[in-house]
GROMACS .gro file of C-alpha atoms in nm:
model
  399
    1MET     CA    1   0.000   0.000   0.000
    2ALA     CA    2   0.289   0.239   0.069
    3ASN     CA    3   0.376   0.224  -0.301
    4ASP     CA    4   0.026   0.308  -0.424
    5ASN     CA    5   0.041   0.609  -0.655
    6CYS     CA    6  -0.163   0.901  -0.520
    7ILE     CA    7  -0.282   1.192  -0.734
    8VAL     CA    8  -0.083   1.509  -0.657
    9VAL     CA    9  -0.293   1.825  -0.703
   10ASP     CA   10  -0.264   2.202  -0.675
   11ASN     CA   11  -0.462   2.423  -0.437
   12ARG     CA   12  -0.761   2.413  -0.672
   13ASP     CA   13  -0.758   2.033  -0.696
   14ASN     CA   14  -0.616   2.022  -1.049
   15ALA     CA   15  -0.418   1.702  -1.104
   16LEU     CA   16  -0.045   1.771  -1.147
   17SER     CA   17   0.138   1.440  -1.118
   18VAL     CA   18   0.154   1.115  -0.924
   19ALA     CA   19   0.360   1.019  -0.619
   20THR     CA   20   0.374   0.722  -0.388
   21LYS     CA   21   0.172   0.727  -0.070
   22SER     CA   22   0.496   0.745   0.128
   23GLU     CA   23   0.616   1.048  -0.068
   24CYS     CA   24   0.283   1.225  -0.018
   25HIS     CA   25   0.292   1.179   0.361
   26PHE     CA   26   0.662   1.222   0.445
   27LYS     CA   27   0.807   1.538   0.602
   28GLU     CA   28   0.615   1.837   0.456
   29GLY     CA   29   0.416   1.606   0.232
   30LEU     CA   30   0.264   1.666  -0.111
   31LEU     CA   31  -0.089   1.797  -0.156
   32HIS     CA   32  -0.289   1.504  -0.291
   33ARG     CA   33  -0.645   1.390  -0.348
   34ALA     CA   34  -0.821   1.191  -0.075
   35PHE     CA   35  -1.170   1.103   0.045
   36SER     CA   36  -1.364   1.066   0.368
   37LEU     CA   37  -1.661   0.829   0.346
   38PHE     CA   38  -1.959   0.865   0.581
   39ILE     CA   39  -2.194   0.565   0.595
   40PHE     CA   40  -2.524   0.617   0.779
   41ARG     CA   41  -2.802   0.391   0.893
   42GLN     CA   42  -3.147   0.483   1.018
   43ILE     CA   43  -3.210   0.379   1.378
   44PRO     CA   44  -3.491   0.121   1.390
   45ASN     CA   45  -3.829   0.274   1.477
   46SER     CA   46  -3.679   0.622   1.465
   47LEU     CA   47  -3.609   0.902   1.220
   48ASP     CA   48  -3.264   0.958   1.370
   49LEU     CA   49  -2.946   0.847   1.197
   50GLU     CA   50  -2.622   0.694   1.318
   51LEU     CA   51  -2.282   0.729   1.155
   52LEU     CA   52  -2.050   0.431   1.126
   53MET     CA   53  -1.727   0.534   1.300
   54GLN     CA   54  -1.395   0.354   1.291
   55GLN     CA   55  -1.091   0.358   1.516
   56ARG     CA   56  -0.773   0.343   1.316
   57SER     CA   57  -0.536   0.056   1.383
   58SER     CA   58  -0.249   0.116   1.626
   59SER     CA   59  -0.011  -0.008   1.355
   60LYS     CA   60  -0.097   0.279   1.118
   61LEU     CA   61   0.195   0.511   1.036
   62THR     CA   62  -0.031   0.815   1.045
   63PHE     CA   63  -0.280   0.897   1.321
   64PRO     CA   64  -0.281   0.552   1.485
   65SER     CA   65  -0.562   0.460   1.726
   66LEU     CA   66  -0.762   0.778   1.657
   67TRP     CA   67  -1.135   0.765   1.581
   68THR     CA   68  -1.272   0.904   1.257
   69ASN     CA   69  -1.553   0.866   1.005
   70THR     CA   70  -1.631   0.537   0.832
   71CYS     CA   71  -1.340   0.512   0.591
   72CYS     CA   72  -1.061   0.746   0.477
   73SER     CA   73  -0.810   0.688   0.199
   74HIS     CA   74  -0.706   0.797  -0.152
   75PRO     CA   75  -0.793   0.738  -0.515
   76CYS     CA   76  -0.485   0.582  -0.673
   77MET     CA   77  -0.352   0.557  -1.025
   78ASN     CA   78  -0.280   0.188  -0.965
   79TYR     CA   79  -0.652   0.108  -0.982
   80THR     CA   80  -0.860   0.135  -1.296
   81GLY     CA   81  -1.089   0.435  -1.320
   82GLU     CA   82  -0.992   0.606  -0.993
   83ALA     CA   83  -0.837   0.907  -1.169
   84GLU     CA   84  -1.161   0.980  -1.356
   85GLU     CA   85  -1.303   1.314  -1.242
   86ARG     CA   86  -1.650   1.322  -1.398
   87ASP     CA   87  -1.909   1.325  -1.117
   88ALA     CA   88  -1.625   1.237  -0.878
   89ILE     CA   89  -1.666   0.882  -0.998
   90GLY     CA   90  -1.298   0.796  -0.955
   91VAL     CA   91  -1.301   0.898  -0.589
   92ARG     CA   92  -1.628   0.710  -0.534
   93ARG     CA   93  -1.474   0.396  -0.685
   94ALA     CA   94  -1.182   0.433  -0.445
   95ALA     CA   95  -1.426   0.458  -0.154
   96GLN     CA   96  -1.592   0.134  -0.263
   97ARG     CA   97  -1.256  -0.041  -0.284
   98LYS     CA   98  -1.127   0.078   0.053
   99ALA     CA   99  -1.455   0.016   0.238
  100GLU     CA  100  -1.433  -0.345   0.127
  101HIS     CA  101  -1.061  -0.369   0.205
  102GLU     CA  102  -1.080  -0.213   0.554
  103LEU     CA  103  -1.429  -0.307   0.672
  104GLY     CA  104  -1.532  -0.597   0.452
  105ILE     CA  105  -1.837  -0.411   0.316
  106ASP     CA  106  -1.959  -0.588   0.003
  107SER     CA  107  -1.951  -0.328  -0.275
  108SER     CA  108  -2.173  -0.537  -0.501
  109ARG     CA  109  -2.462  -0.559  -0.252
  110GLN     CA  110  -2.415  -0.325   0.043
  111LEU     CA  111  -2.235  -0.023  -0.104
  112LEU     CA  112  -2.334   0.038  -0.463
  113LEU     CA  113  -2.155   0.311  -0.656
  114GLU     CA  114  -2.478   0.499  -0.725
  115ASN     CA  115  -2.547   0.513  -0.351
  116ILE     CA  116  -2.221   0.696  -0.277
  117HIS     CA  117  -2.280   1.071  -0.304
  118PHE     CA  118  -2.014   1.340  -0.332
  119LEU     CA  119  -2.106   1.648  -0.128
  120THR     CA  120  -1.807   1.879  -0.102
  121ARG     CA  121  -1.430   1.903  -0.052
  122ILE     CA  122  -1.206   2.046   0.216
  123LYS     CA  123  -0.836   2.122   0.212
  124TYR     CA  124  -0.631   2.062   0.524
  125SER     CA  125  -0.289   1.963   0.650
  126SER     CA  126  -0.168   1.830   0.983
  127PRO     CA  127   0.141   1.679   1.142
  128ASN     CA  128   0.105   1.327   1.270
  129GLU     CA  129  -0.084   1.257   1.594
  130PRO     CA  130  -0.069   1.137   1.867
  131VAL     CA  131   0.294   1.039   1.800
  132LYS     CA  132   0.516   1.311   1.659
  133ASN     CA  133   0.733   1.182   1.376
  134ASP     CA  134   0.817   1.256   1.012
  135TRP     CA  135   0.471   1.170   0.876
  136CYS     CA  136   0.185   1.408   0.801
  137GLU     CA  137  -0.137   1.463   0.606
  138ARG     CA  138  -0.181   1.724   0.334
  139GLU     CA  139  -0.495   1.662   0.135
  140VAL     CA  140  -0.786   1.782  -0.070
  141ASP     CA  141  -1.047   1.566   0.097
  142TYR     CA  142  -1.367   1.464  -0.086
  143LEU     CA  143  -1.658   1.414   0.155
  144LEU     CA  144  -1.868   1.118   0.041
  145VAL     CA  145  -2.195   1.004   0.196
  146SER     CA  146  -2.396   0.684   0.171
  147VAL     CA  147  -2.721   0.603   0.351
  148LEU     CA  148  -2.782   0.232   0.387
  149PRO     CA  149  -3.116   0.112   0.252
  150ALA     CA  150  -3.348  -0.056   0.501
  151SER     CA  151  -3.291  -0.389   0.326
  152VAL     CA  152  -2.927  -0.397   0.441
  153ASN     CA  153  -2.867  -0.560   0.780
  154SER     CA  154  -2.653  -0.300   0.957
  155ASP     CA  155  -2.572  -0.510   1.263
  156LEU     CA  156  -2.195  -0.478   1.298
  157SER     CA  157  -2.146  -0.850   1.355
  158THR     CA  158  -2.291  -0.932   1.013
  159PHE     CA  159  -2.246  -0.609   0.817
  160LEU     CA  160  -1.869  -0.586   0.866
  161ASN     CA  161  -1.569  -0.812   0.828
  162VAL     CA  162  -1.302  -0.586   0.975
  163ASN     CA  163  -0.940  -0.597   0.861
  164SER     CA  164  -0.752  -0.575   1.192
  165ASN     CA  165  -0.442  -0.441   1.018
  166GLU     CA  166  -0.642  -0.132   0.924
  167VAL     CA  167  -0.914  -0.094   1.186
  168ALA     CA  168  -0.903  -0.132   1.565
  169GLY     CA  169  -1.272  -0.078   1.637
  170THR     CA  170  -1.609   0.029   1.497
  171GLU     CA  171  -1.933   0.170   1.635
  172TRP     CA  172  -2.255   0.337   1.526
  173ALA     CA  173  -2.277   0.689   1.673
  174ARG     CA  174  -2.543   0.961   1.684
  175GLU     CA  175  -2.455   1.321   1.611
  176ASP     CA  176  -2.513   1.435   1.969
  177SER     CA  177  -2.282   1.168   2.112
  178ILE     CA  178  -2.008   1.263   1.863
  179ASN     CA  179  -2.039   1.629   1.959
  180THR     CA  180  -2.032   1.549   2.331
  181THR     CA  181  -1.716   1.344   2.287
  182PHE     CA  182  -1.566   1.622   2.078
  183VAL     CA  183  -1.629   1.881   2.350
  184ASN     CA  184  -1.492   1.658   2.625
  185ASN     CA  185  -1.190   1.517   2.441
  186SER     CA  186  -1.154   1.626   2.079
  187ARG     CA  187  -0.807   1.474   2.049
  188ILE     CA  188  -0.942   1.121   2.018
  189TYR     CA  189  -1.055   1.220   1.667
  190THR     CA  190  -0.839   1.260   1.356
  191PRO     CA  191  -0.753   1.619   1.257
  192TRP     CA  192  -0.964   1.610   0.941
  193PHE     CA  193  -1.267   1.484   1.134
  194ARG     CA  194  -1.215   1.760   1.392
  195LYS     CA  195  -1.205   2.017   1.113
  196ILE     CA  196  -1.525   1.878   0.963
  197ILE     CA  197  -1.696   1.922   1.301
  198ARG     CA  198  -1.554   2.271   1.362
  199MET     CA  199  -1.662   2.394   1.020
  200GLY     CA  200  -2.019   2.279   1.086
  201LEU     CA  201  -1.998   2.028   0.803
  202LEU     CA  202  -2.080   1.723   1.015
  203HIS     CA  203  -2.413   1.877   1.112
  204ARG     CA  204  -2.489   1.956   0.748
  205ILE     CA  205  -2.392   1.603   0.644
  206PHE     CA  206  -2.625   1.454   0.907
  207ASN     CA  207  -2.906   1.682   0.783
  208TRP     CA  208  -2.842   1.584   0.421
  209ALA     CA  209  -2.836   1.214   0.507
  210GLY     CA  210  -3.152   1.247   0.715
  211ALA     CA  211  -3.339   1.413   0.430
  212LYS     CA  212  -3.211   1.146   0.192
  213ALA     CA  213  -3.312   0.861   0.424
  214THR     CA  214  -3.667   0.988   0.470
  215ASN     CA  215  -3.712   1.111   0.111
  216SER     CA  216  -3.803   1.445   0.262
  217GLU     CA  217  -3.923   1.727   0.037
  218ALA     CA  218  -3.634   1.925   0.180
  219PHE     CA  219  -3.387   1.682   0.028
  220THR     CA  220  -3.381   1.845  -0.316
  221SER     CA  221  -3.293   2.189  -0.181
  222LEU     CA  222  -3.047   2.047   0.072
  223ASP     CA  223  -2.880   1.840  -0.199
  224LYS     CA  224  -2.849   2.142  -0.424
  225LYS     CA  225  -2.711   2.360  -0.144
  226MET     CA  226  -2.454   2.101  -0.040
  227THR     CA  227  -2.333   1.985  -0.379
  228LEU     CA  228  -2.337   2.295  -0.599
  229GLY     CA  229  -2.093   2.581  -0.588
  230GLU     CA  230  -2.187   2.949  -0.573
  231SER     CA  231  -2.234   2.954  -0.950
  232ASN     CA  232  -2.512   2.697  -0.904
  233ASN     CA  233  -2.355   2.490  -1.181
  234PRO     CA  234  -2.199   2.150  -1.122
  235SER     CA  235  -1.828   2.125  -1.193
  236ARG     CA  236  -1.655   1.840  -1.371
  237ARG     CA  237  -1.595   1.675  -1.033
  238GLY     CA  238  -1.958   1.659  -0.933
  239GLY     CA  239  -2.042   2.006  -0.820
  240ALA     CA  240  -1.896   2.095  -0.484
  241SER     CA  241  -1.675   2.397  -0.449
  242LEU     CA  242  -1.350   2.355  -0.259
  243ILE     CA  243  -1.394   2.448   0.106
  244GLY     CA  244  -1.105   2.538   0.330
  245SER     CA  245  -0.862   2.645   0.060
  246SER     CA  246  -0.858   3.009   0.163
  247ALA     CA  247  -0.696   3.185   0.456
  248ALA     CA  248  -1.039   3.309   0.562
  249ALA     CA  249  -1.170   2.955   0.596
  250ASP     CA  250  -0.865   2.845   0.793
  251GLU     CA  251  -0.899   3.150   1.018
  252ALA     CA  252  -1.265   3.067   1.076
  253ALA     CA  253  -1.175   2.709   1.164
  254THR     CA  254  -0.912   2.837   1.408
  255GLN     CA  255  -1.169   3.064   1.571
  256ASP     CA  256  -1.411   2.772   1.594
  257SER     CA  257  -1.138   2.573   1.766
  258LYS     CA  258  -1.087   2.850   2.021
  259ASP     CA  259  -1.462   2.868   2.080
  260ILE     CA  260  -1.475   2.493   2.141
  261GLU     CA  261  -1.187   2.517   2.391
  262LEU     CA  262  -1.363   2.800   2.575
  263LEU     CA  263  -1.682   2.595   2.583
  264SER     CA  264  -1.492   2.297   2.722
  265GLU     CA  265  -1.346   2.516   2.997
  266LEU     CA  266  -1.696   2.645   3.078
  267TYR     CA  267  -1.823   2.289   3.115
  268ARG     CA  268  -1.532   2.198   3.344
  269ARG     CA  269  -1.597   2.499   3.567
  270MET     CA  270  -1.969   2.429   3.575
  271ASP     CA  271  -1.898   2.081   3.707
  272ARG     CA  272  -1.691   2.224   3.993
  273ILE     CA  273  -1.941   2.490   4.104
  274GLN     CA  274  -2.234   2.414   4.332
  275PRO     CA  275  -2.491   2.691   4.279
  276THR     CA  276  -2.712   2.819   4.559
  277ILE     CA  277  -3.015   2.722   4.351
  278PRO     CA  278  -3.009   2.339   4.341
  279ASP     CA  279  -3.000   2.173   4.000
  280ARG     CA  280  -3.312   1.975   4.086
  281VAL     CA  281  -3.509   2.300   4.123
  282SER     CA  282  -3.401   2.417   3.778
  283THR     CA  283  -3.473   2.072   3.635
  284VAL     CA  284  -3.831   2.079   3.768
  285LEU     CA  285  -3.886   2.429   3.630
  286LEU     CA  286  -3.742   2.339   3.289
  287GLU     CA  287  -3.943   2.019   3.260
  288SER     CA  288  -4.260   2.203   3.362
  289ALA     CA  289  -4.191   2.432   3.064
  290GLY     CA  290  -4.159   2.132   2.832
  291VAL     CA  291  -3.778   2.103   2.821
  292ARG     CA  292  -3.676   1.737   2.842
  293LEU     CA  293  -3.346   1.657   3.011
  294ASN     CA  294  -3.368   1.278   3.009
  295PRO     CA  295  -3.074   1.088   2.851
  296GLY     CA  296  -3.101   1.108   2.474
  297GLU     CA  297  -3.351   1.396   2.491
  298GLY     CA  298  -3.142   1.683   2.622
  299ASP     CA  299  -2.831   1.795   2.805
  300ALA     CA  300  -2.854   1.775   3.185
  301ARG     CA  301  -2.593   2.051   3.208
  302LEU     CA  302  -2.864   2.294   3.102
  303ALA     CA  303  -3.011   2.273   3.453
  304ARG     CA  304  -2.676   2.371   3.606
  305LEU     CA  305  -2.643   2.659   3.359
  306ILE     CA  306  -2.992   2.785   3.444
  307SER     CA  307  -2.914   2.760   3.817
  308LEU     CA  308  -2.596   2.964   3.777
  309ALA     CA  309  -2.769   3.221   3.556
  310GLY     CA  310  -3.052   3.254   3.808
  311GLU     CA  311  -2.807   3.296   4.093
  312LYS     CA  312  -2.617   3.565   3.901
  313PHE     CA  313  -2.940   3.748   3.819
  314ILE     CA  314  -3.057   3.751   4.181
  315THR     CA  315  -2.713   3.866   4.299
  316ASP     CA  316  -2.719   4.154   4.050
  317ILE     CA  317  -3.066   4.258   4.167
  318LEU     CA  318  -2.954   4.258   4.531
  319THR     CA  319  -2.644   4.460   4.442
  320ASP     CA  320  -2.857   4.719   4.264
  321THR     CA  321  -3.101   4.725   4.555
  322MET     CA  322  -2.815   4.799   4.793
  323MET     CA  323  -2.698   5.080   4.565
  324HIS     CA  324  -3.044   5.241   4.577
  325TRP     CA  325  -3.044   5.213   4.956
  326ASN     CA  326  -2.703   5.383   4.967
  327LEU     CA  327  -2.832   5.663   4.744
  328SER     CA  328  -3.142   5.718   4.954
  329ASN     CA  329  -2.935   5.728   5.274
  330GLY     CA  330  -2.656   5.951   5.148
  331GLN     CA  331  -2.398   5.672   5.150
  332ASN     CA  332  -2.113   5.613   4.907
  333THR     CA  333  -2.240   5.392   4.623
  334GLY     CA  334  -1.896   5.283   4.513
  335LEU     CA  335  -1.953   5.435   4.169
  336LEU     CA  336  -1.699   5.715   4.213
  337ALA     CA  337  -1.356   5.654   4.070
  338ASN     CA  338  -1.187   5.777   4.387
  339PRO     CA  339  -1.439   5.785   4.670
  340THR     CA  340  -1.171   5.880   4.924
  341SER     CA  341  -1.139   6.218   4.753
  342VAL     CA  342  -1.491   6.314   4.858
  343GLN     CA  343  -1.472   6.535   5.165
  344SER     CA  344  -1.714   6.463   5.444
  345THR     CA  345  -1.823   6.697   5.718
  346PRO     CA  346  -1.631   6.614   6.034
  347ALA     CA  347  -1.837   6.508   6.330
  348SER     CA  348  -1.887   6.765   6.606
  349LYS     CA  349  -1.692   6.703   6.922
  350ASP     CA  350  -1.724   6.812   7.281
  351THR     CA  351  -1.461   7.009   7.465
  352SER     CA  352  -1.269   6.691   7.543
  353GLY     CA  353  -1.246   6.595   7.178
  354ASN     CA  354  -1.502   6.315   7.199
  355PRO     CA  355  -1.774   6.286   6.933
  356LEU     CA  356  -2.114   6.415   7.030
  357ALA     CA  357  -2.386   6.155   7.074
  358GLY     CA  358  -2.530   6.036   6.743
  359GLN     CA  359  -2.238   6.175   6.538
  360GLY     CA  360  -1.965   5.923   6.588
  361GLY     CA  361  -1.880   5.610   6.774
  362LYS     CA  362  -2.090   5.301   6.748
  363GLN     CA  363  -2.450   5.342   6.856
  364ALA     CA  364  -2.697   5.065   6.911
  365GLY     CA  365  -2.851   4.966   6.578
  366SER     CA  366  -2.637   5.211   6.383
  367GLY     CA  367  -2.389   4.969   6.223
  368THR     CA  368  -2.028   5.079   6.186
  369ALA     CA  369  -1.907   5.415   6.302
  370GLY     CA  370  -2.088   5.690   6.113
  371LYS     CA  371  -2.275   5.447   5.889
  372PRO     CA  372  -2.619   5.305   5.966
  373SER     CA  373  -2.689   4.936   5.914
  374PRO     CA  374  -2.856   4.860   5.579
  375ASN     CA  375  -3.230   4.817   5.604
  376LEU     CA  376  -3.345   4.743   5.251
  377THR     CA  377  -3.699   4.842   5.168
  378MET     CA  378  -3.952   4.747   4.904
  379GLU     CA  379  -3.893   5.086   4.740
  380ASN     CA  380  -3.522   5.002   4.698
  381LEU     CA  381  -3.608   4.668   4.538
  382LEU     CA  382  -3.871   4.816   4.305
  383ALA     CA  383  -3.624   5.083   4.193
  384ALA     CA  384  -3.362   4.816   4.113
  385LEU     CA  385  -3.617   4.617   3.913
  386ARG     CA  386  -3.731   4.926   3.722
  387ASP     CA  387  -3.369   4.989   3.623
  388ARG     CA  388  -3.383   4.653   3.444
  389ASN     CA  389  -3.718   4.729   3.280
  390ILE     CA  390  -3.899   4.484   3.505
  391PRO     CA  391  -4.233   4.648   3.588
  392VAL     CA  392  -4.345   4.546   3.936
  393ALA     CA  393  -4.619   4.721   4.130
  394ARG     CA  394  -4.687   4.693   4.500
  395PRO     CA  395  -5.006   4.503   4.584
  396PRO     CA  396  -5.307   4.722   4.666
  397TYR     CA  397  -5.299   4.633   5.035
  398TYR     CA  398  -4.959   4.803   5.066
  399LYS     CA  399  -5.102   5.135   4.948
   0.00000   0.00000   0.00000
């Protein structure tokens, strides 16, 4: 396999020459054509889909033991018809060949060529992971999708005949479980699969496959949006414009990566904080409003987020209420840049230099010296709420 001849391309995916697989992946690498195949099945008695995921073998030179989509490889000049570009048929033939080689999927019955659909392409490069060595990836990656017909038995024990030299493990996975794993530990995925998630392409692929599986009326428009370029005309390779070839796209992917890392840090901090409002209270309130937090129906962390947001809101209201009390009692609100610069009238003293009663020293019920104890009133609270455009009126019996 190391001597298979890959198709070397330029930044616009125009074929330039051929090079061995080793040459394409060594040191800086050569930009070459590749594919990522996504095989879906419809969950029995459900409209939801699952994606067939594979864990790469630990003996792989590049990205060993990482999880990724169903099958990833290259069209090669060694195999008849894989260089043909019309309707991306050469790449689709390569996907058929490698799915059978790696996973034992029968291309004559289970993965027909007409059921492999080319959606779009991305360009990416990455040094090897998790082991740092002289190998890399540098590819124009064709994203191919196939939705298994209901007649195909998708049970892994019968559907697959895994080549252990290529694949360490397989599983069917829902989109939400993939995203949860990505947030918690994105590094278990290959770099191209991470990029597909960060660019929002995985969600679009799931939507496309779902519309295809259910023969939805939305399928035609989704198919057109996914597979046609901005000119709305299919290209010689099947239609999809090249995504990720510009600096802007790479910058957007980098920003998405930063956003994901920030989100991961938020989740970690949420797990460590115990809010004053118990999670079970927020859960009851959310479920009474129709939000389901059961496994498979929602994210239980939403209750913790609501608890923290509620606690922050109440704290802000109390802080504003205290500020209104300070204003009404002539106290420093803390809003001045340098409150110590404000001169206060010194307390009167008797002939011995002691403060007169009521003007200094600590009096019963007067708080600290010269400052009465806070006694928040309904008027202070109503003023704080009005500041936030929350109209609250006192009940008639208070008037």
